[in-house]
Amino acid sequence: MPRVVDLRVLLVGRTELVPADALPFTSDATGGQAVAEFAGRSIYQSWERERPATAGNAGFLAHLVQVGHLSVLEHASATLHVSGISRATAHEVVRHRHLSVAELSPRHVPTDATDVAVPAGVLTDPVAASLFSAAVDAARAAHDSVLERLLAQGTDTGAARKQARQAAAALLPLASATELVVTGSYRAWRHFVAARGTDLTDPQARALAVACLEVLTAEAPHVFTDFERSTLPDGSEAASSPYAIVG
């Protein structure tokens, strides 16, 4: 029987501000938010903070988001580790060209791995869940048989074993669980959440977008606070912002 895994998103890397005494800049924020603010203030030479509404980091970045001046958000990034998603959903992430993605290699996945990320619609239907489970088990069995035969025929070298695993992996279902390390600028992450957080997208991709938003909001609240989460009729969540630009 396949083992169903849960989605998990962790922050593993971030941009940090390096103070420079030669530059007239201080901030009431830290990390990437401070770097983004520095980039914006350097453009406008607004070191004196004459407008109260944009004197602090929160107000300044909120103004840039509202007017669509998002280029400054490209100077700060966050790296997330994602696990518990299917390879089908991973393919959706890779399509976002402004994100840098490293994915778990099928050449190095243990042959007895049975972890899957099952679509929500399947889990709520007992008959569909049974059919799904049987199909996954059959695919795994075929994978193991093909791999065993290829390994028996090939030479016992590292390259031969990798090639055999790669060939047999073609039989694994797209529901197979995978892991990603994803790095993106704040601007790229905003685009990802806006594009994948809508109720019109695949539920698994939407769940990933909402989970990423939760981590990103904790890391950089002044950049992502305009996104609002809502509950859909099926109980799942969506995320959207009046200032998000998708296209």
C-alpha atoms as an extended CHARMM CRD file, in Angstrom:
* protein
*
       247  EXT
         1         1  MET       CA              0.0000000000        0.0000000000        0.0000000000  PROA      1               0.0000000000
         2         2  PRO       CA              1.3340000000        3.4960000000       -0.8030000000  PROA      2               0.0000000000
         3         3  ARG       CA              2.0900000000        5.8070000000        2.1070000000  PROA      3               0.0000000000
         4         4  VAL       CA              0.4020000000        9.2130000000        1.8170000000  PROA      4               0.0000000000
         5         5  VAL       CA              2.7030000000       12.0730000000        2.7680000000  PROA      5               0.0000000000
         6         6  ASP       CA              1.7830000000       15.5280000000        4.0130000000  PROA      6               0.0000000000
         7         7  LEU       CA              2.8150000000       18.8270000000        2.4590000000  PROA      7               0.0000000000
         8         8  ARG       CA              5.5530000000       20.7010000000        4.3200000000  PROA      8               0.0000000000
         9         9  VAL       CA              7.2840000000       24.0010000000        3.4940000000  PROA      9               0.0000000000
        10        10  LEU       CA             10.3040000000       25.2500000000        5.4290000000  PROA      10              0.0000000000
        11        11  LEU       CA             12.3810000000       28.4170000000        5.1150000000  PROA      11              0.0000000000
        12        12  VAL       CA             16.0450000000       27.4460000000        4.6870000000  PROA      12              0.0000000000
        13        13  GLY       CA             17.6530000000       30.5900000000        3.2440000000  PROA      13              0.0000000000
        14        14  ARG       CA             17.1820000000       34.3510000000        3.1880000000  PROA      14              0.0000000000
        15        15  THR       CA             18.7280000000       37.6300000000        2.0660000000  PROA      15              0.0000000000
        16        16  GLU       CA             20.5060000000       39.6690000000        4.7270000000  PROA      16              0.0000000000
        17        17  LEU       CA             21.4060000000       43.3690000000        4.7660000000  PROA      17              0.0000000000
        18        18  VAL       CA             25.1010000000       44.1750000000        5.1490000000  PROA      18              0.0000000000
        19        19  PRO       CA             25.3360000000       47.6260000000        6.7960000000  PROA      19              0.0000000000
        20        20  ALA       CA             27.6470000000       50.0490000000        5.0380000000  PROA      20              0.0000000000
        21        21  ASP       CA             28.8660000000       53.0760000000        7.0280000000  PROA      21              0.0000000000
        22        22  ALA       CA             29.4740000000       55.0160000000        3.8320000000  PROA      22              0.0000000000
        23        23  LEU       CA             25.7750000000       54.9470000000        2.9280000000  PROA      23              0.0000000000
        24        24  PRO       CA             23.1310000000       57.0440000000        4.7210000000  PROA      24              0.0000000000
        25        25  PHE       CA             20.7030000000       54.1960000000        5.3460000000  PROA      25              0.0000000000
        26        26  THR       CA             19.0770000000       52.6400000000        8.3670000000  PROA      26              0.0000000000
        27        27  SER       CA             15.8840000000       50.6250000000        8.6090000000  PROA      27              0.0000000000
        28        28  ASP       CA             13.4290000000       49.5050000000       11.2320000000  PROA      28              0.0000000000
        29        29  ALA       CA             13.3390000000       46.1310000000        9.4540000000  PROA      29              0.0000000000
        30        30  THR       CA             15.9200000000       43.4180000000        8.8980000000  PROA      30              0.0000000000
        31        31  GLY       CA             16.8230000000       40.8630000000        6.2560000000  PROA      31              0.0000000000
        32        32  GLY       CA             15.3780000000       41.0000000000        2.7830000000  PROA      32              0.0000000000
        33        33  GLN       CA             12.8150000000       43.6470000000        3.6900000000  PROA      33              0.0000000000
        34        34  ALA       CA             15.6140000000       46.0310000000        4.6260000000  PROA      34              0.0000000000
        35        35  VAL       CA             17.4740000000       45.2390000000        1.3940000000  PROA      35              0.0000000000
        36        36  ALA       CA             14.3480000000       45.9090000000       -0.6700000000  PROA      36              0.0000000000
        37        37  GLU       CA             13.8190000000       49.1850000000        1.1650000000  PROA      37              0.0000000000
        38        38  PHE       CA             17.4190000000       50.1880000000        0.5550000000  PROA      38              0.0000000000
        39        39  ALA       CA             17.0160000000       49.4940000000       -3.1690000000  PROA      39              0.0000000000
        40        40  GLY       CA             13.8840000000       51.6250000000       -3.2970000000  PROA      40              0.0000000000
        41        41  ARG       CA             15.3020000000       54.5250000000       -1.3240000000  PROA      41              0.0000000000
        42        42  SER       CA             18.4720000000       54.5230000000       -3.4070000000  PROA      42              0.0000000000
        43        43  ILE       CA             16.3550000000       55.0280000000       -6.5280000000  PROA      43              0.0000000000
        44        44  TYR       CA             14.4990000000       57.9820000000       -5.0580000000  PROA      44              0.0000000000
        45        45  GLN       CA             17.3510000000       59.1860000000       -2.8180000000  PROA      45              0.0000000000
        46        46  SER       CA             14.7160000000       59.3790000000       -0.1070000000  PROA      46              0.0000000000
        47        47  TRP       CA             17.0630000000       58.9230000000        2.8120000000  PROA      47              0.0000000000
        48        48  GLU       CA             15.4540000000       61.7090000000        4.8590000000  PROA      48              0.0000000000
        49        49  ARG       CA             12.0160000000       60.0260000000        5.0530000000  PROA      49              0.0000000000
        50        50  GLU       CA             10.0820000000       63.2670000000        4.7170000000  PROA      50              0.0000000000
        51        51  ARG       CA              6.6860000000       61.5790000000        4.2360000000  PROA      51              0.0000000000
        52        52  PRO       CA              5.3500000000       59.9920000000        7.4320000000  PROA      52              0.0000000000
        53        53  ALA       CA              3.3210000000       57.4180000000        5.5070000000  PROA      53              0.0000000000
        54        54  THR       CA              6.4540000000       55.9190000000        3.9470000000  PROA      54              0.0000000000
        55        55  ALA       CA              8.9700000000       56.6990000000        6.6780000000  PROA      55              0.0000000000
        56        56  GLY       CA              9.0170000000       53.1210000000        7.9750000000  PROA      56              0.0000000000
        57        57  ASN       CA              9.7990000000       49.9200000000        6.1410000000  PROA      57              0.0000000000
        58        58  ALA       CA              6.1870000000       48.7140000000        6.2080000000  PROA      58              0.0000000000
        59        59  GLY       CA              4.7380000000       51.8710000000        4.7010000000  PROA      59              0.0000000000
        60        60  PHE       CA              7.5120000000       52.2360000000        2.1520000000  PROA      60              0.0000000000
        61        61  LEU       CA              7.2370000000       48.6860000000        0.8170000000  PROA      61              0.0000000000
        62        62  ALA       CA              3.4300000000       48.7920000000        0.8930000000  PROA      62              0.0000000000
        63        63  HSD       CA              3.5390000000       51.9020000000       -1.3000000000  PROA      63              0.0000000000
        64        64  LEU       CA              5.8620000000       50.2180000000       -3.8010000000  PROA      64              0.0000000000
        65        65  VAL       CA              3.5860000000       47.1710000000       -3.9990000000  PROA      65              0.0000000000
        66        66  GLN       CA              0.4820000000       49.3120000000       -4.4650000000  PROA      66              0.0000000000
        67        67  VAL       CA              1.9720000000       51.3590000000       -7.3190000000  PROA      67              0.0000000000
        68        68  GLY       CA              3.4740000000       48.2660000000       -8.9630000000  PROA      68              0.0000000000
        69        69  HSD       CA              7.1210000000       49.2600000000       -8.5220000000  PROA      69              0.0000000000
        70        70  LEU       CA              8.1640000000       45.6690000000       -7.8960000000  PROA      70              0.0000000000
        71        71  SER       CA             11.6760000000       45.6990000000       -9.3270000000  PROA      71              0.0000000000
        72        72  VAL       CA             13.0990000000       46.5480000000       -5.8950000000  PROA      72              0.0000000000
        73        73  LEU       CA             11.6640000000       43.2610000000       -4.5910000000  PROA      73              0.0000000000
        74        74  GLU       CA             14.0230000000       41.3930000000       -6.9130000000  PROA      74              0.0000000000
        75        75  HSD       CA             16.9480000000       42.3210000000       -4.6450000000  PROA      75              0.0000000000
        76        76  ALA       CA             15.7150000000       40.0980000000       -1.8030000000  PROA      76              0.0000000000
        77        77  SER       CA             15.0830000000       36.3760000000       -1.9600000000  PROA      77              0.0000000000
        78        78  ALA       CA             13.8890000000       33.4330000000        0.0970000000  PROA      78              0.0000000000
        79        79  THR       CA             14.8120000000       29.7680000000       -0.2660000000  PROA      79              0.0000000000
        80        80  LEU       CA             12.1840000000       27.1940000000        0.6970000000  PROA      80              0.0000000000
        81        81  HSD       CA             12.3980000000       23.4290000000        1.1050000000  PROA      81              0.0000000000
        82        82  VAL       CA              9.2200000000       21.7480000000       -0.0990000000  PROA      82              0.0000000000
        83        83  SER       CA              8.2860000000       18.1350000000        0.6060000000  PROA      83              0.0000000000
        84        84  GLY       CA              5.1240000000       16.0850000000        0.3600000000  PROA      84              0.0000000000
        85        85  ILE       CA              4.1510000000       17.1780000000       -3.1460000000  PROA      85              0.0000000000
        86        86  SER       CA              3.6690000000       15.0560000000       -6.2480000000  PROA      86              0.0000000000
        87        87  ARG       CA              5.9430000000       15.1720000000       -9.2540000000  PROA      87              0.0000000000
        88        88  ALA       CA              2.9370000000       16.4860000000      -11.1710000000  PROA      88              0.0000000000
        89        89  THR       CA              2.7940000000       19.5130000000       -8.8780000000  PROA      89              0.0000000000
        90        90  ALA       CA              6.5680000000       19.8890000000       -9.0500000000  PROA      90              0.0000000000
        91        91  HSD       CA              6.2090000000       20.2590000000      -12.8150000000  PROA      91              0.0000000000
        92        92  GLU       CA              3.9090000000       23.2220000000      -12.1920000000  PROA      92              0.0000000000
        93        93  VAL       CA              6.5480000000       24.8840000000       -9.9950000000  PROA      93              0.0000000000
        94        94  VAL       CA              9.2950000000       24.3920000000      -12.5770000000  PROA      94              0.0000000000
        95        95  ARG       CA              7.2020000000       26.2840000000      -15.1340000000  PROA      95              0.0000000000
        96        96  HSD       CA              7.7880000000       29.4670000000      -13.1200000000  PROA      96              0.0000000000
        97        97  ARG       CA             11.0060000000       30.4440000000      -14.8630000000  PROA      97              0.0000000000
        98        98  HSD       CA             11.9790000000       33.1160000000      -12.3390000000  PROA      98              0.0000000000
        99        99  LEU       CA             12.1910000000       30.5190000000       -9.5750000000  PROA      99              0.0000000000
       100       100  SER       CA             15.3440000000       28.4140000000       -9.2480000000  PROA      100             0.0000000000
       101       101  VAL       CA             14.4430000000       24.7930000000       -8.5020000000  PROA      101             0.0000000000
       102       102  ALA       CA             16.4580000000       21.7520000000       -7.4150000000  PROA      102             0.0000000000
       103       103  GLU       CA             14.4470000000       18.5130000000       -7.3450000000  PROA      103             0.0000000000
       104       104  LEU       CA             15.0200000000       15.1100000000       -5.8010000000  PROA      104             0.0000000000
       105       105  SER       CA             16.6290000000       12.8610000000       -8.4100000000  PROA      105             0.0000000000
       106       106  PRO       CA             14.7400000000        9.6560000000       -9.3110000000  PROA      106             0.0000000000
       107       107  ARG       CA             18.1350000000        8.0250000000       -9.7790000000  PROA      107             0.0000000000
       108       108  HSD       CA             18.7120000000        8.1630000000       -6.0410000000  PROA      108             0.0000000000
       109       109  VAL       CA             15.2190000000        7.3730000000       -4.6730000000  PROA      109             0.0000000000
       110       110  PRO       CA             15.2040000000        4.0130000000       -2.8300000000  PROA      110             0.0000000000
       111       111  THR       CA             13.5360000000        1.3260000000       -4.9160000000  PROA      111             0.0000000000
       112       112  ASP       CA             11.1540000000        0.4580000000       -2.0830000000  PROA      112             0.0000000000
       113       113  ALA       CA              9.9080000000        4.0540000000       -1.7420000000  PROA      113             0.0000000000
       114       114  THR       CA              6.1110000000        4.1040000000       -1.7290000000  PROA      114             0.0000000000
       115       115  ASP       CA              5.3900000000        7.6890000000       -0.7400000000  PROA      115             0.0000000000
       116       116  VAL       CA              2.7000000000        9.4300000000       -2.7750000000  PROA      116             0.0000000000
       117       117  ALA       CA              0.9490000000       12.7800000000       -2.6650000000  PROA      117             0.0000000000
       118       118  VAL       CA             -2.6640000000       11.9000000000       -3.4300000000  PROA      118             0.0000000000
       119       119  PRO       CA             -5.0130000000       14.4890000000       -4.9690000000  PROA      119             0.0000000000
       120       120  ALA       CA             -7.6140000000       15.6930000000       -2.4640000000  PROA      120             0.0000000000
       121       121  GLY       CA            -10.4980000000       14.6350000000       -4.6950000000  PROA      121             0.0000000000
       122       122  VAL       CA             -9.3070000000       11.0470000000       -4.6140000000  PROA      122             0.0000000000
       123       123  LEU       CA             -9.0230000000       10.9110000000       -0.8400000000  PROA      123             0.0000000000
       124       124  THR       CA            -12.6530000000       11.9400000000       -0.3600000000  PROA      124             0.0000000000
       125       125  ASP       CA            -14.0090000000        9.1520000000       -2.5790000000  PROA      125             0.0000000000
       126       126  PRO       CA            -13.4770000000        5.6350000000       -1.1290000000  PROA      126             0.0000000000
       127       127  VAL       CA            -13.8850000000        3.8930000000       -4.4950000000  PROA      127             0.0000000000
       128       128  ALA       CA            -11.5340000000        6.3000000000       -6.2590000000  PROA      128             0.0000000000
       129       129  ALA       CA             -9.0450000000        5.9560000000       -3.4010000000  PROA      129             0.0000000000
       130       130  SER       CA             -9.0810000000        2.1680000000       -3.7270000000  PROA      130             0.0000000000
       131       131  LEU       CA             -8.5810000000        2.3090000000       -7.4960000000  PROA      131             0.0000000000
       132       132  PHE       CA             -5.8290000000        4.8820000000       -7.0700000000  PROA      132             0.0000000000
       133       133  SER       CA             -4.0200000000        2.7890000000       -4.4730000000  PROA      133             0.0000000000
       134       134  ALA       CA             -4.1930000000       -0.3240000000       -6.6400000000  PROA      134             0.0000000000
       135       135  ALA       CA             -2.7970000000        1.5450000000       -9.6370000000  PROA      135             0.0000000000
       136       136  VAL       CA              0.0840000000        2.9470000000       -7.5940000000  PROA      136             0.0000000000
       137       137  ASP       CA              0.9070000000       -0.5020000000       -6.2060000000  PROA      137             0.0000000000
       138       138  ALA       CA              0.8830000000       -1.9820000000       -9.7240000000  PROA      138             0.0000000000
       139       139  ALA       CA              3.1570000000        0.7720000000      -11.0230000000  PROA      139             0.0000000000
       140       140  ARG       CA              5.5600000000        0.2680000000       -8.1320000000  PROA      140             0.0000000000
       141       141  ALA       CA              5.6340000000       -3.4880000000       -8.7020000000  PROA      141             0.0000000000
       142       142  ALA       CA              6.3580000000       -3.0180000000      -12.4090000000  PROA      142             0.0000000000
       143       143  HSD       CA              9.0630000000       -0.4770000000      -11.5650000000  PROA      143             0.0000000000
       144       144  ASP       CA             10.7580000000       -2.8730000000       -9.1540000000  PROA      144             0.0000000000
       145       145  SER       CA             10.6150000000       -5.7850000000      -11.6230000000  PROA      145             0.0000000000
       146       146  VAL       CA             12.0620000000       -3.7510000000      -14.4970000000  PROA      146             0.0000000000
       147       147  LEU       CA             14.7520000000       -2.2930000000      -12.2640000000  PROA      147             0.0000000000
       148       148  GLU       CA             15.7470000000       -5.7330000000      -10.9610000000  PROA      148             0.0000000000
       149       149  ARG       CA             16.0470000000       -7.0790000000      -14.5020000000  PROA      149             0.0000000000
       150       150  LEU       CA             18.0610000000       -4.1170000000      -15.7720000000  PROA      150             0.0000000000
       151       151  LEU       CA             20.4260000000       -4.2820000000      -12.8200000000  PROA      151             0.0000000000
       152       152  ALA       CA             20.9490000000       -8.0150000000      -13.4110000000  PROA      152             0.0000000000
       153       153  GLN       CA             21.8060000000       -7.4360000000      -17.0790000000  PROA      153             0.0000000000
       154       154  GLY       CA             24.0630000000       -4.4280000000      -16.6800000000  PROA      154             0.0000000000
       155       155  THR       CA             27.5850000000       -4.0760000000      -15.3900000000  PROA      155             0.0000000000
       156       156  ASP       CA             27.9980000000       -3.3960000000      -11.6840000000  PROA      156             0.0000000000
       157       157  THR       CA             29.1240000000        0.2230000000      -11.9260000000  PROA      157             0.0000000000
       158       158  GLY       CA             27.7270000000        3.4280000000      -10.4940000000  PROA      158             0.0000000000
       159       159  ALA       CA             26.8210000000        4.7120000000      -13.9560000000  PROA      159             0.0000000000
       160       160  ALA       CA             25.0090000000        1.4950000000      -14.8870000000  PROA      160             0.0000000000
       161       161  ARG       CA             22.9710000000        1.5210000000      -11.6750000000  PROA      161             0.0000000000
       162       162  LYS       CA             21.9790000000        5.1540000000      -12.2250000000  PROA      162             0.0000000000
       163       163  GLN       CA             20.9370000000        4.4340000000      -15.8140000000  PROA      163             0.0000000000
       164       164  ALA       CA             18.8450000000        1.4510000000      -14.7010000000  PROA      164             0.0000000000
       165       165  ARG       CA             17.1010000000        3.5190000000      -12.0190000000  PROA      165             0.0000000000
       166       166  GLN       CA             16.4290000000        6.3000000000      -14.5130000000  PROA      166             0.0000000000
       167       167  ALA       CA             14.8750000000        3.8860000000      -17.0120000000  PROA      167             0.0000000000
       168       168  ALA       CA             12.7020000000        2.1590000000      -14.4100000000  PROA      168             0.0000000000
       169       169  ALA       CA             11.5710000000        5.5210000000      -12.9950000000  PROA      169             0.0000000000
       170       170  ALA       CA              9.5650000000        6.0850000000      -16.1780000000  PROA      170             0.0000000000
       171       171  LEU       CA              7.0230000000        3.6600000000      -14.7110000000  PROA      171             0.0000000000
       172       172  LEU       CA              6.4900000000        5.5880000000      -11.4910000000  PROA      172             0.0000000000
       173       173  PRO       CA              3.2090000000        7.5420000000      -11.2600000000  PROA      173             0.0000000000
       174       174  LEU       CA              3.1450000000       11.3390000000      -11.2850000000  PROA      174             0.0000000000
       175       175  ALA       CA              1.6590000000       11.0900000000       -7.8010000000  PROA      175             0.0000000000
       176       176  SER       CA              5.0500000000        9.9270000000       -6.4960000000  PROA      176             0.0000000000
       177       177  ALA       CA              6.2160000000       12.2480000000       -3.7450000000  PROA      177             0.0000000000
       178       178  THR       CA              9.1890000000       14.4640000000       -4.3870000000  PROA      178             0.0000000000
       179       179  GLU       CA             11.1540000000       17.2240000000       -2.7020000000  PROA      179             0.0000000000
       180       180  LEU       CA             12.2220000000       20.6330000000       -3.9680000000  PROA      180             0.0000000000
       181       181  VAL       CA             14.5750000000       23.3960000000       -2.9530000000  PROA      181             0.0000000000
       182       182  VAL       CA             13.1660000000       26.5870000000       -4.4450000000  PROA      182             0.0000000000
       183       183  THR       CA             14.7930000000       30.0080000000       -4.4400000000  PROA      183             0.0000000000
       184       184  GLY       CA             13.0450000000       33.1080000000       -5.6740000000  PROA      184             0.0000000000
       185       185  SER       CA             13.1090000000       36.8390000000       -5.2680000000  PROA      185             0.0000000000
       186       186  TYR       CA             10.2340000000       38.3560000000       -3.3500000000  PROA      186             0.0000000000
       187       187  ARG       CA              8.8170000000       39.4690000000       -6.6680000000  PROA      187             0.0000000000
       188       188  ALA       CA              8.9940000000       35.9490000000       -8.1120000000  PROA      188             0.0000000000
       189       189  TRP       CA              7.3430000000       34.5010000000       -5.0070000000  PROA      189             0.0000000000
       190       190  ARG       CA              4.5580000000       37.0600000000       -5.1950000000  PROA      190             0.0000000000
       191       191  HSD       CA              3.9010000000       36.0230000000       -8.7920000000  PROA      191             0.0000000000
       192       192  PHE       CA              3.9020000000       32.3240000000       -7.8600000000  PROA      192             0.0000000000
       193       193  VAL       CA              1.4160000000       32.7850000000       -5.0210000000  PROA      193             0.0000000000
       194       194  ALA       CA             -0.8370000000       34.9840000000       -7.1520000000  PROA      194             0.0000000000
       195       195  ALA       CA             -0.8220000000       32.5440000000      -10.0710000000  PROA      195             0.0000000000
       196       196  ARG       CA             -1.1780000000       29.3090000000       -8.1020000000  PROA      196             0.0000000000
       197       197  GLY       CA             -3.2230000000       30.5270000000       -5.1410000000  PROA      197             0.0000000000
       198       198  THR       CA             -6.4030000000       31.1350000000       -7.1060000000  PROA      198             0.0000000000
       199       199  ASP       CA             -9.4210000000       28.8410000000       -6.8600000000  PROA      199             0.0000000000
       200       200  LEU       CA             -9.0580000000       28.0730000000      -10.5840000000  PROA      200             0.0000000000
       201       201  THR       CA             -5.7610000000       26.2100000000      -10.2150000000  PROA      201             0.0000000000
       202       202  ASP       CA             -5.0020000000       22.5880000000       -9.3690000000  PROA      202             0.0000000000
       203       203  PRO       CA             -5.8710000000       21.9770000000       -5.6880000000  PROA      203             0.0000000000
       204       204  GLN       CA             -2.4620000000       20.5210000000       -4.8450000000  PROA      204             0.0000000000
       205       205  ALA       CA             -0.6410000000       23.4540000000       -6.4640000000  PROA      205             0.0000000000
       206       206  ARG       CA             -2.9820000000       25.8500000000       -4.6610000000  PROA      206             0.0000000000
       207       207  ALA       CA             -2.2620000000       24.1930000000       -1.3290000000  PROA      207             0.0000000000
       208       208  LEU       CA              1.4450000000       24.6040000000       -2.0160000000  PROA      208             0.0000000000
       209       209  ALA       CA              1.0120000000       28.2870000000       -2.8710000000  PROA      209             0.0000000000
       210       210  VAL       CA             -0.9130000000       28.9190000000        0.3560000000  PROA      210             0.0000000000
       211       211  ALA       CA              1.6950000000       27.0350000000        2.3970000000  PROA      211             0.0000000000
       212       212  CYS       CA              4.4840000000       29.0570000000        0.7810000000  PROA      212             0.0000000000
       213       213  LEU       CA              2.5810000000       32.2700000000        1.4780000000  PROA      213             0.0000000000
       214       214  GLU       CA              2.3270000000       31.3730000000        5.1620000000  PROA      214             0.0000000000
       215       215  VAL       CA              6.1080000000       30.9440000000        5.4110000000  PROA      215             0.0000000000
       216       216  LEU       CA              6.8560000000       34.0240000000        3.3260000000  PROA      216             0.0000000000
       217       217  THR       CA              4.4670000000       36.2100000000        5.3010000000  PROA      217             0.0000000000
       218       218  ALA       CA              6.2140000000       35.2040000000        8.5070000000  PROA      218             0.0000000000
       219       219  GLU       CA              9.5830000000       36.0160000000        6.9410000000  PROA      219             0.0000000000
       220       220  ALA       CA              8.6600000000       39.2500000000        5.1370000000  PROA      220             0.0000000000
       221       221  PRO       CA              5.2450000000       40.4770000000        6.3280000000  PROA      221             0.0000000000
       222       222  HSD       CA              5.6540000000       43.9460000000        4.7970000000  PROA      222             0.0000000000
       223       223  VAL       CA              6.0080000000       42.3720000000        1.3420000000  PROA      223             0.0000000000
       224       224  PHE       CA              3.2340000000       39.7790000000        1.4710000000  PROA      224             0.0000000000
       225       225  THR       CA              0.7110000000       41.2440000000        3.9050000000  PROA      225             0.0000000000
       226       226  ASP       CA             -1.5960000000       42.3830000000        1.0760000000  PROA      226             0.0000000000
       227       227  PHE       CA             -2.4110000000       38.7500000000        0.2390000000  PROA      227             0.0000000000
       228       228  GLU       CA             -5.6320000000       37.5060000000        1.7860000000  PROA      228             0.0000000000
       229       229  ARG       CA             -6.4670000000       33.8640000000        2.4330000000  PROA      229             0.0000000000
       230       230  SER       CA            -10.0130000000       32.6220000000        1.9670000000  PROA      230             0.0000000000
       231       231  THR       CA            -11.7920000000       29.3160000000        2.5000000000  PROA      231             0.0000000000
       232       232  LEU       CA            -13.4280000000       27.7010000000       -0.5290000000  PROA      232             0.0000000000
       233       233  PRO       CA            -16.6740000000       25.6690000000       -0.3990000000  PROA      233             0.0000000000
       234       234  ASP       CA            -14.7090000000       22.4020000000       -0.2910000000  PROA      234             0.0000000000
       235       235  GLY       CA            -12.8200000000       23.5560000000        2.8040000000  PROA      235             0.0000000000
       236       236  SER       CA             -9.5160000000       24.2170000000        1.0550000000  PROA      236             0.0000000000
       237       237  GLU       CA             -7.8370000000       27.6210000000        1.0520000000  PROA      237             0.0000000000
       238       238  ALA       CA             -7.0300000000       30.1250000000       -1.6650000000  PROA      238             0.0000000000
       239       239  ALA       CA             -4.9070000000       33.2880000000       -1.6620000000  PROA      239             0.0000000000
       240       240  SER       CA             -5.1950000000       36.5140000000       -3.6150000000  PROA      240             0.0000000000
       241       241  SER       CA             -4.1520000000       40.1620000000       -3.5490000000  PROA      241             0.0000000000
       242       242  PRO       CA             -5.6790000000       43.2540000000       -5.1800000000  PROA      242             0.0000000000
       243       243  TYR       CA             -2.1490000000       44.3200000000       -6.1230000000  PROA      243             0.0000000000
       244       244  ALA       CA             -0.9210000000       41.0090000000       -7.5370000000  PROA      244             0.0000000000
       245       245  ILE       CA              0.1780000000       41.0190000000      -11.1490000000  PROA      245             0.0000000000
       246       246  VAL       CA             -0.1530000000       37.7540000000      -13.0610000000  PROA      246             0.0000000000
       247       247  GLY       CA              0.9050000000       37.3960000000      -16.6540000000  PROA      247             0.0000000000
